[in-house]
PDB file of C-alpha atoms in Angstrom:
ATOM      1  CA  GLY A   1      15.595   6.955 -12.162  1.00 55.00           C
ATOM      2  CA  ALA A   2      16.027   6.034  -8.400  1.00 81.00           C
ATOM      3  CA  GLY A   3      12.866   4.634  -6.591  1.00 92.00           C
ATOM      4  CA  VAL A   4      12.146   4.637  -2.995  1.00 95.00           C
ATOM      5  CA  SER A   5      14.895   2.790  -1.039  1.00 95.00           C
ATOM      6  CA  GLN A   6      14.805   1.242   2.272  1.00 96.00           C
ATOM      7  CA  SER A   7      17.224   0.046   4.510  1.00 96.00           C
ATOM      8  CA  PRO A   8      18.130  -2.590   5.917  1.00 97.00           C
ATOM      9  CA  ARG A   9      15.851  -4.969   3.757  1.00 95.00           C
ATOM     10  CA  TYR A  10      15.953  -7.463   7.085  1.00 97.00           C
ATOM     11  CA  LYS A  11      16.344  -6.838  10.449  1.00 97.00           C
ATOM     12  CA  VAL A  12      16.255  -9.395  13.091  1.00 98.00           C
ATOM     13  CA  ALA A  13      15.808  -7.814  16.905  1.00 97.00           C
ATOM     14  CA  LYS A  14      15.652  -9.438  20.343  1.00 97.00           C
ATOM     15  CA  ARG A  15      12.478  -8.957  22.057  1.00 97.00           C
ATOM     16  CA  GLY A  16      13.148  -5.374  23.926  1.00 97.00           C
ATOM     17  CA  GLN A  17      15.651  -3.841  21.653  1.00 97.00           C
ATOM     18  CA  ASP A  18      15.091  -0.811  20.027  1.00 98.00           C
ATOM     19  CA  VAL A  19      15.248  -0.545  15.971  1.00 98.00           C
ATOM     20  CA  ALA A  20      15.610   2.502  13.301  1.00 98.00           C
ATOM     21  CA  LEU A  21      14.342   1.828   9.754  1.00 98.00           C
ATOM     22  CA  ARG A  22      15.320   4.304   7.081  1.00 98.00           C
ATOM     23  CA  CYS A  23      13.193   5.576   4.168  1.00 98.00           C
ATOM     24  CA  ASP A  24      14.843   7.548   1.256  1.00 97.00           C
ATOM     25  CA  PRO A  25      12.160   8.776  -0.859  1.00 96.00           C
ATOM     26  CA  ILE A  26      11.920   9.841  -4.745  1.00 94.00           C
ATOM     27  CA  SER A  27      13.956  13.319  -4.853  1.00 92.00           C
ATOM     28  CA  GLY A  28      11.450  15.899  -5.160  1.00 88.00           C
ATOM     29  CA  HIS A  29       8.452  13.960  -3.631  1.00 90.00           C
ATOM     30  CA  VAL A  30       6.801  16.038  -0.673  1.00 89.00           C
ATOM     31  CA  SER A  31       4.819  13.343   0.680  1.00 91.00           C
ATOM     32  CA  LEU A  32       6.069  10.407   2.815  1.00 94.00           C
ATOM     33  CA  PHE A  33       3.693   7.616   4.236  1.00 95.00           C
ATOM     34  CA  TRP A  34       4.886   4.735   6.411  1.00 98.00           C
ATOM     35  CA  TYR A  35       2.771   1.303   6.399  1.00 97.00           C
ATOM     36  CA  GLN A  36       2.741  -1.801   8.378  1.00 98.00           C
ATOM     37  CA  GLN A  37       2.274  -5.379   6.540  1.00 96.00           C
ATOM     38  CA  ALA A  38       1.840  -8.139   8.608  1.00 95.00           C
ATOM     39  CA  LEU A  39       1.972 -11.517   7.130  1.00 91.00           C
ATOM     40  CA  GLY A  40      -0.858 -12.414   5.154  1.00 88.00           C
ATOM     41  CA  GLN A  41      -2.380  -8.913   5.294  1.00 91.00           C
ATOM     42  CA  GLY A  42      -2.535  -5.835   3.683  1.00 93.00           C
ATOM     43  CA  PRO A  43      -0.706  -2.836   4.434  1.00 96.00           C
ATOM     44  CA  GLU A  44      -1.899  -0.569   7.057  1.00 96.00           C
ATOM     45  CA  PHE A  45      -1.208   3.109   7.570  1.00 95.00           C
ATOM     46  CA  LEU A  46       0.743   4.159  10.412  1.00 97.00           C
ATOM     47  CA  THR A  47       1.836   7.858   9.532  1.00 96.00           C
ATOM     48  CA  TYR A  48       2.340  10.519   7.169  1.00 92.00           C
ATOM     49  CA  PHE A  49       4.644  13.496   6.531  1.00 93.00           C
ATOM     50  CA  GLN A  50       4.255  16.764   4.130  1.00 90.00           C
ATOM     51  CA  ASN A  51       7.859  18.096   3.983  1.00 92.00           C
ATOM     52  CA  GLU A  52       8.999  17.906   7.772  1.00 94.00           C
ATOM     53  CA  ALA A  53       5.686  18.254   9.178  1.00 94.00           C
ATOM     54  CA  GLN A  54       3.983  14.863  10.471  1.00 94.00           C
ATOM     55  CA  LEU A  55       0.393  15.508   9.638  1.00 91.00           C
ATOM     56  CA  ASP A  56      -1.373  12.350  10.515  1.00 91.00           C
ATOM     57  CA  LYS A  57       0.151   9.481  12.906  1.00 93.00           C
ATOM     58  CA  SER A  58      -3.119   7.996  13.738  1.00 92.00           C
ATOM     59  CA  GLY A  59      -1.924   4.720  12.617  1.00 94.00           C
ATOM     60  CA  LEU A  60       0.857   4.147  15.027  1.00 96.00           C
ATOM     61  CA  PRO A  61      -0.295   1.046  17.299  1.00 95.00           C
ATOM     62  CA  SER A  62       1.713   2.435  20.279  1.00 94.00           C
ATOM     63  CA  ASP A  63       3.810   5.169  21.905  1.00 95.00           C
ATOM     64  CA  ARG A  64       6.756   2.630  21.269  1.00 97.00           C
ATOM     65  CA  PHE A  65       6.575   3.684  17.332  1.00 98.00           C
ATOM     66  CA  PHE A  66       7.975   7.077  16.446  1.00 97.00           C
ATOM     67  CA  ALA A  67       8.838   8.655  13.189  1.00 98.00           C
ATOM     68  CA  GLU A  68      10.705  11.837  11.786  1.00 97.00           C
ATOM     69  CA  ARG A  69      11.859  13.540   8.756  1.00 96.00           C
ATOM     70  CA  PRO A  70      13.627  16.631  10.143  1.00 95.00           C
ATOM     71  CA  GLU A  71      14.877  17.759   6.747  1.00 93.00           C
ATOM     72  CA  GLY A  72      11.861  16.720   4.580  1.00 91.00           C
ATOM     73  CA  SER A  73      13.669  14.212   2.914  1.00 94.00           C
ATOM     74  CA  VAL A  74      15.032  10.827   4.410  1.00 97.00           C
ATOM     75  CA  SER A  75      12.931   9.669   6.979  1.00 98.00           C
ATOM     76  CA  THR A  76      13.377   7.295   9.986  1.00 98.00           C
ATOM     77  CA  LEU A  77      10.868   5.077  11.843  1.00 98.00           C
ATOM     78  CA  LYS A  78      12.112   4.109  15.210  1.00 98.00           C
ATOM     79  CA  ILE A  79      10.530   1.277  17.375  1.00 98.00           C
ATOM     80  CA  GLN A  80      11.342   1.367  21.118  1.00 98.00           C
ATOM     81  CA  ARG A  81      11.511  -1.817  23.291  1.00 97.00           C
ATOM     82  CA  THR A  82      10.138  -3.945  20.365  1.00 97.00           C
ATOM     83  CA  GLN A  83       7.747  -6.790  21.049  1.00 97.00           C
ATOM     84  CA  GLN A  84       6.900  -9.993  18.922  1.00 96.00           C
ATOM     85  CA  GLU A  85       3.823  -8.606  17.572  1.00 96.00           C
ATOM     86  CA  ASP A  86       5.955  -5.795  15.626  1.00 97.00           C
ATOM     87  CA  SER A  87       7.235  -8.377  13.521  1.00 97.00           C
ATOM     88  CA  ALA A  88       5.758  -7.144  10.080  1.00 97.00           C
ATOM     89  CA  VAL A  89       7.309  -5.626   6.853  1.00 96.00           C
ATOM     90  CA  TYR A  90       7.622  -1.957   7.227  1.00 98.00           C
ATOM     91  CA  LEU A  91       6.791  -0.270   3.827  1.00 97.00           C
ATOM     92  CA  CYS A  92       7.765   3.500   2.764  1.00 97.00           C
ATOM     93  CA  ALA A  93       6.023   5.341   0.124  1.00 95.00           C
ATOM     94  CA  SER A  94       6.409   8.729  -1.083  1.00 94.00           C
ATOM     95  CA  SER A  95       4.125  10.980  -3.850  1.00 89.00           C
ATOM     96  CA  PRO A  96       4.469  13.911  -5.790  1.00 82.00           C
ATOM     97  CA  PRO A  97       3.842  17.441  -4.904  1.00 74.00           C
ATOM     98  CA  VAL A  98       0.537  18.354  -3.615  1.00 63.00           C
ATOM     99  CA  GLY A  99      -2.186  18.957  -5.932  1.00 61.00           C
ATOM    100  CA  ALA A 100      -1.396  16.011  -8.044  1.00 57.00           C
ATOM    101  CA  TYR A 101      -3.601  12.618  -7.263  1.00 64.00           C
ATOM    102  CA  ASN A 102      -1.696  10.797  -4.929  1.00 66.00           C
ATOM    103  CA  GLU A 103       0.229   8.021  -6.420  1.00 81.00           C
ATOM    104  CA  GLN A 104       2.166   6.640  -4.014  1.00 89.00           C
ATOM    105  CA  PHE A 105       5.341   4.752  -4.967  1.00 91.00           C
ATOM    106  CA  PHE A 106       6.525   2.381  -2.530  1.00 94.00           C
ATOM    107  CA  GLY A 107       9.944   0.956  -1.592  1.00 94.00           C
ATOM    108  CA  PRO A 108      10.746  -2.648  -1.087  1.00 93.00           C
ATOM    109  CA  GLY A 109      10.256  -2.614   2.383  1.00 95.00           C
ATOM    110  CA  THR A 110      11.925  -3.778   5.443  1.00 97.00           C
ATOM    111  CA  ARG A 111      11.114  -7.339   6.959  1.00 96.00           C
ATOM    112  CA  LEU A 112      11.360  -6.774  10.716  1.00 98.00           C
ATOM    113  CA  THR A 113      11.201 -10.156  12.660  1.00 98.00           C
ATOM    114  CA  VAL A 114      11.324  -9.927  16.490  1.00 97.00           C
ATOM    115  CA  LEU A 115      12.630 -13.002  18.274  1.00 96.00           C
TER     116      LEU A 115
ATOM    117  CA  ALA B   1     -14.274   6.550   7.130  1.00 74.00           C
ATOM    118  CA  GLN B   2     -13.161   4.630   4.049  1.00 84.00           C
ATOM    119  CA  SER B   3     -12.675   0.822   3.651  1.00 91.00           C
ATOM    120  CA  VAL B   4     -12.524  -1.672   0.989  1.00 94.00           C
ATOM    121  CA  THR B   5     -13.678  -5.371   0.855  1.00 96.00           C
ATOM    122  CA  GLN B   6     -11.879  -7.864  -1.434  1.00 96.00           C
ATOM    123  CA  LEU B   7     -14.737 -10.437  -1.779  1.00 94.00           C
ATOM    124  CA  ASP B   8     -12.102 -13.419  -2.697  1.00 95.00           C
ATOM    125  CA  SER B   9      -8.979 -14.140  -0.895  1.00 95.00           C
ATOM    126  CA  HIS B  10      -7.724 -16.580  -3.492  1.00 97.00           C
ATOM    127  CA  VAL B  11      -8.740 -16.712  -7.045  1.00 98.00           C
ATOM    128  CA  SER B  12      -7.368 -19.616  -9.693  1.00 98.00           C
ATOM    129  CA  VAL B  13      -7.711 -19.238 -13.380  1.00 97.00           C
ATOM    130  CA  SER B  14      -6.374 -21.100 -16.111  1.00 97.00           C
ATOM    131  CA  GLU B  15      -3.747 -19.472 -18.448  1.00 97.00           C
ATOM    132  CA  GLY B  16      -5.383 -17.661 -21.505  1.00 97.00           C
ATOM    133  CA  THR B  17      -9.043 -17.456 -19.431  1.00 98.00           C
ATOM    134  CA  PRO B  18     -10.082 -14.001 -18.071  1.00 98.00           C
ATOM    135  CA  VAL B  19      -9.621 -12.960 -14.720  1.00 98.00           C
ATOM    136  CA  LEU B  20     -11.866 -10.878 -12.356  1.00 98.00           C
ATOM    137  CA  LEU B  21     -11.035  -9.779  -8.903  1.00 98.00           C
ATOM    138  CA  ARG B  22     -13.784  -8.207  -6.696  1.00 98.00           C
ATOM    139  CA  CYS B  23     -13.487  -4.993  -4.820  1.00 97.00           C
ATOM    140  CA  ASN B  24     -16.393  -3.047  -2.914  1.00 97.00           C
ATOM    141  CA  TYR B  25     -15.481   0.080  -1.207  1.00 94.00           C
ATOM    142  CA  SER B  26     -16.714   2.371   1.348  1.00 90.00           C
ATOM    143  CA  SER B  27     -16.269   6.101   1.616  1.00 82.00           C
ATOM    144  CA  SER B  28     -17.633   9.172   2.907  1.00 74.00           C
ATOM    145  CA  TYR B  29     -16.566  11.393  -0.070  1.00 74.00           C
ATOM    146  CA  SER B  30     -16.337  10.562  -3.731  1.00 77.00           C
ATOM    147  CA  PRO B  31     -13.187   8.267  -3.502  1.00 83.00           C
ATOM    148  CA  SER B  32      -9.866   7.533  -5.415  1.00 87.00           C
ATOM    149  CA  LEU B  33      -9.596   3.959  -6.004  1.00 91.00           C
ATOM    150  CA  PHE B  34      -6.594   2.025  -7.094  1.00 93.00           C
ATOM    151  CA  TRP B  35      -5.462  -1.370  -7.586  1.00 96.00           C
ATOM    152  CA  TYR B  36      -1.969  -2.665  -6.650  1.00 96.00           C
ATOM    153  CA  VAL B  37       0.030  -5.531  -7.324  1.00 96.00           C
ATOM    154  CA  GLN B  38       2.663  -7.353  -5.267  1.00 94.00           C
ATOM    155  CA  HIS B  39       4.895  -9.864  -6.611  1.00 91.00           C
ATOM    156  CA  PRO B  40       6.886 -12.223  -4.167  1.00 83.00           C
ATOM    157  CA  ASN B  41       9.988 -10.330  -2.759  1.00 76.00           C
ATOM    158  CA  LYS B  42       9.013  -7.364  -4.749  1.00 81.00           C
ATOM    159  CA  GLY B  43       7.388  -3.756  -4.035  1.00 84.00           C
ATOM    160  CA  LEU B  44       3.896  -2.769  -4.483  1.00 92.00           C
ATOM    161  CA  GLN B  45       3.227  -1.673  -7.921  1.00 92.00           C
ATOM    162  CA  LEU B  46       0.536   0.838  -9.064  1.00 92.00           C
ATOM    163  CA  LEU B  47      -1.761  -0.986 -11.977  1.00 95.00           C
ATOM    164  CA  LEU B  48      -4.210   1.391 -12.449  1.00 93.00           C
ATOM    165  CA  LYS B  49      -6.477   4.458 -10.714  1.00 90.00           C
ATOM    166  CA  TYR B  50      -9.490   6.221 -10.812  1.00 89.00           C
ATOM    167  CA  THR B  51      -9.996   9.798  -9.570  1.00 80.00           C
ATOM    168  CA  SER B  52     -13.364  10.811 -10.736  1.00 74.00           C
ATOM    169  CA  ALA B  53     -12.547  10.767 -14.437  1.00 74.00           C
ATOM    170  CA  ALA B  54     -13.526   8.002 -16.981  1.00 83.00           C
ATOM    171  CA  THR B  55     -15.293   5.086 -15.260  1.00 88.00           C
ATOM    172  CA  LEU B  56     -13.742   2.620 -17.204  1.00 93.00           C
ATOM    173  CA  VAL B  57     -10.024   2.742 -16.231  1.00 94.00           C
ATOM    174  CA  LYS B  58      -7.270   0.876 -18.415  1.00 94.00           C
ATOM    175  CA  GLY B  59      -3.982  -0.232 -16.612  1.00 94.00           C
ATOM    176  CA  ILE B  60      -0.756  -1.663 -17.162  1.00 94.00           C
ATOM    177  CA  ASN B  61      -0.229  -5.403 -18.488  1.00 94.00           C
ATOM    178  CA  GLY B  62      -3.824  -5.625 -20.181  1.00 96.00           C
ATOM    179  CA  PHE B  63      -5.640  -5.027 -16.889  1.00 97.00           C
ATOM    180  CA  GLU B  64      -8.779  -2.535 -16.252  1.00 97.00           C
ATOM    181  CA  ALA B  65     -11.203  -1.661 -13.792  1.00 97.00           C
ATOM    182  CA  GLU B  66     -14.780  -0.352 -13.717  1.00 94.00           C
ATOM    183  CA  PHE B  67     -16.125   2.431 -11.220  1.00 93.00           C
ATOM    184  CA  LYS B  68     -19.842   1.527 -10.554  1.00 93.00           C
ATOM    185  CA  LYS B  69     -21.220   4.099  -7.699  1.00 89.00           C
ATOM    186  CA  SER B  70     -24.528   2.421  -7.803  1.00 91.00           C
ATOM    187  CA  GLU B  71     -22.807  -0.887  -6.556  1.00 93.00           C
ATOM    188  CA  THR B  72     -19.714   0.666  -4.931  1.00 93.00           C
ATOM    189  CA  SER B  73     -17.592  -1.573  -6.700  1.00 95.00           C
ATOM    190  CA  PHE B  74     -14.331  -1.398  -8.641  1.00 96.00           C
ATOM    191  CA  HIS B  75     -13.786  -4.917 -10.067  1.00 97.00           C
ATOM    192  CA  LEU B  76     -10.408  -5.599 -11.655  1.00 98.00           C
ATOM    193  CA  THR B  77     -10.470  -7.686 -14.759  1.00 97.00           C
ATOM    194  CA  LYS B  78      -8.225  -8.885 -17.847  1.00 98.00           C
ATOM    195  CA  PRO B  79      -9.378 -10.783 -20.624  1.00 97.00           C
ATOM    196  CA  SER B  80      -6.821 -13.617 -20.934  1.00 97.00           C
ATOM    197  CA  ALA B  81      -4.333 -14.413 -18.008  1.00 97.00           C
ATOM    198  CA  HIS B  82      -0.670 -14.824 -18.471  1.00 96.00           C
ATOM    199  CA  MET B  83       1.759 -16.650 -15.926  1.00 96.00           C
ATOM    200  CA  SER B  84       3.581 -13.668 -15.235  1.00 95.00           C
ATOM    201  CA  ASP B  85       0.276 -12.156 -13.447  1.00 96.00           C
ATOM    202  CA  ALA B  86       0.459 -14.823 -10.579  1.00 96.00           C
ATOM    203  CA  ALA B  87       0.678 -12.203  -7.441  1.00 96.00           C
ATOM    204  CA  GLU B  88      -1.138 -10.779  -4.760  1.00 96.00           C
ATOM    205  CA  TYR B  89      -3.576  -7.937  -5.707  1.00 98.00           C
ATOM    206  CA  PHE B  90      -4.830  -5.159  -3.610  1.00 97.00           C
ATOM    207  CA  CYS B  91      -7.570  -2.802  -3.851  1.00 97.00           C
ATOM    208  CA  VAL B  92      -7.208   0.522  -2.181  1.00 94.00           C
ATOM    209  CA  VAL B  93      -9.350   3.807  -1.679  1.00 91.00           C
ATOM    210  CA  SER B  94      -8.434   7.075  -0.605  1.00 85.00           C
ATOM    211  CA  ASP B  95     -10.071  10.304   0.187  1.00 75.00           C
ATOM    212  CA  TRP B  96      -6.892  12.389  -0.913  1.00 65.00           C
ATOM    213  CA  GLY B  97      -8.889  15.145  -2.424  1.00 60.00           C
ATOM    214  CA  PHE B  98     -10.708  15.662   1.107  1.00 58.00           C
ATOM    215  CA  GLY B  99      -7.270  16.237   3.117  1.00 61.00           C
ATOM    216  CA  ASN B 100      -7.037  12.594   3.595  1.00 65.00           C
ATOM    217  CA  GLU B 101      -3.699  11.582   2.243  1.00 78.00           C
ATOM    218  CA  LYS B 102      -3.463   7.969   3.303  1.00 87.00           C
ATOM    219  CA  LEU B 103      -4.123   4.877   1.411  1.00 90.00           C
ATOM    220  CA  THR B 104      -6.552   2.413   2.877  1.00 92.00           C
ATOM    221  CA  PHE B 105      -5.652  -1.278   1.616  1.00 95.00           C
ATOM    222  CA  GLY B 106      -8.203  -4.421   1.088  1.00 96.00           C
ATOM    223  CA  THR B 107      -6.880  -7.762   2.445  1.00 95.00           C
ATOM    224  CA  GLY B 108      -5.598  -8.891  -0.745  1.00 96.00           C
ATOM    225  CA  THR B 109      -6.592 -11.525  -3.402  1.00 97.00           C
ATOM    226  CA  ARG B 110      -3.594 -14.049  -4.368  1.00 97.00           C
ATOM    227  CA  LEU B 111      -4.191 -14.903  -8.236  1.00 97.00           C
ATOM    228  CA  THR B 112      -2.804 -18.210  -8.934  1.00 97.00           C
ATOM    229  CA  ILE B 113      -2.420 -19.209 -12.997  1.00 97.00           C
ATOM    230  CA  ILE B 114      -2.913 -22.800 -13.811  1.00 97.00           C
ATOM    231  CA  PRO B 115      -0.706 -23.684 -16.751  1.00 95.00           C
TER     232      PRO B 115
END
């Protein structure tokens, strides 16, 4: 079956540009997560959706970061006015309906490079 | 608050010898613990999980881990290393059963297998 997909896989942006990263979760998965993985580090939590509701955005590093999941399926992470420190791999994960232990299934990530 | 500490950033073992990757955790609740593996240019893959059932957990590819509450540890082991085990390994904690769905990753241990 299809796993979590992310697009684009690679994105190069000039400092100050806006970017949009897309995540297609596994069909039927209620929960969706975004993580940021800097070079040589473990992933760090950014935000979490249950269906279309954003239940936790405590990990978003600044108000330049915005995520949405309007129909409870596809999600977009938007970064405005990108800075060099935003360069990282952005990982999306989805997990089955609430009530099951939350094994999260990860996509391949989008590698963002800000010049 | 939840956190994990991976005690070694890099471990090298010879092919056919045992593997030990160490992890200590901190959690306000009875946590769920996971080990994920990340091969170069591939997505994160779940190796095994502990969710308050048996304390000795068996995972894929011959890996296992033992939850020791008294030592707050969840070390990953494998009896005999294979070349294909070379990758980055992350110890992960979650308080999912207590309303906190996010995963908190350690900084990772890079496992190198010597032929």
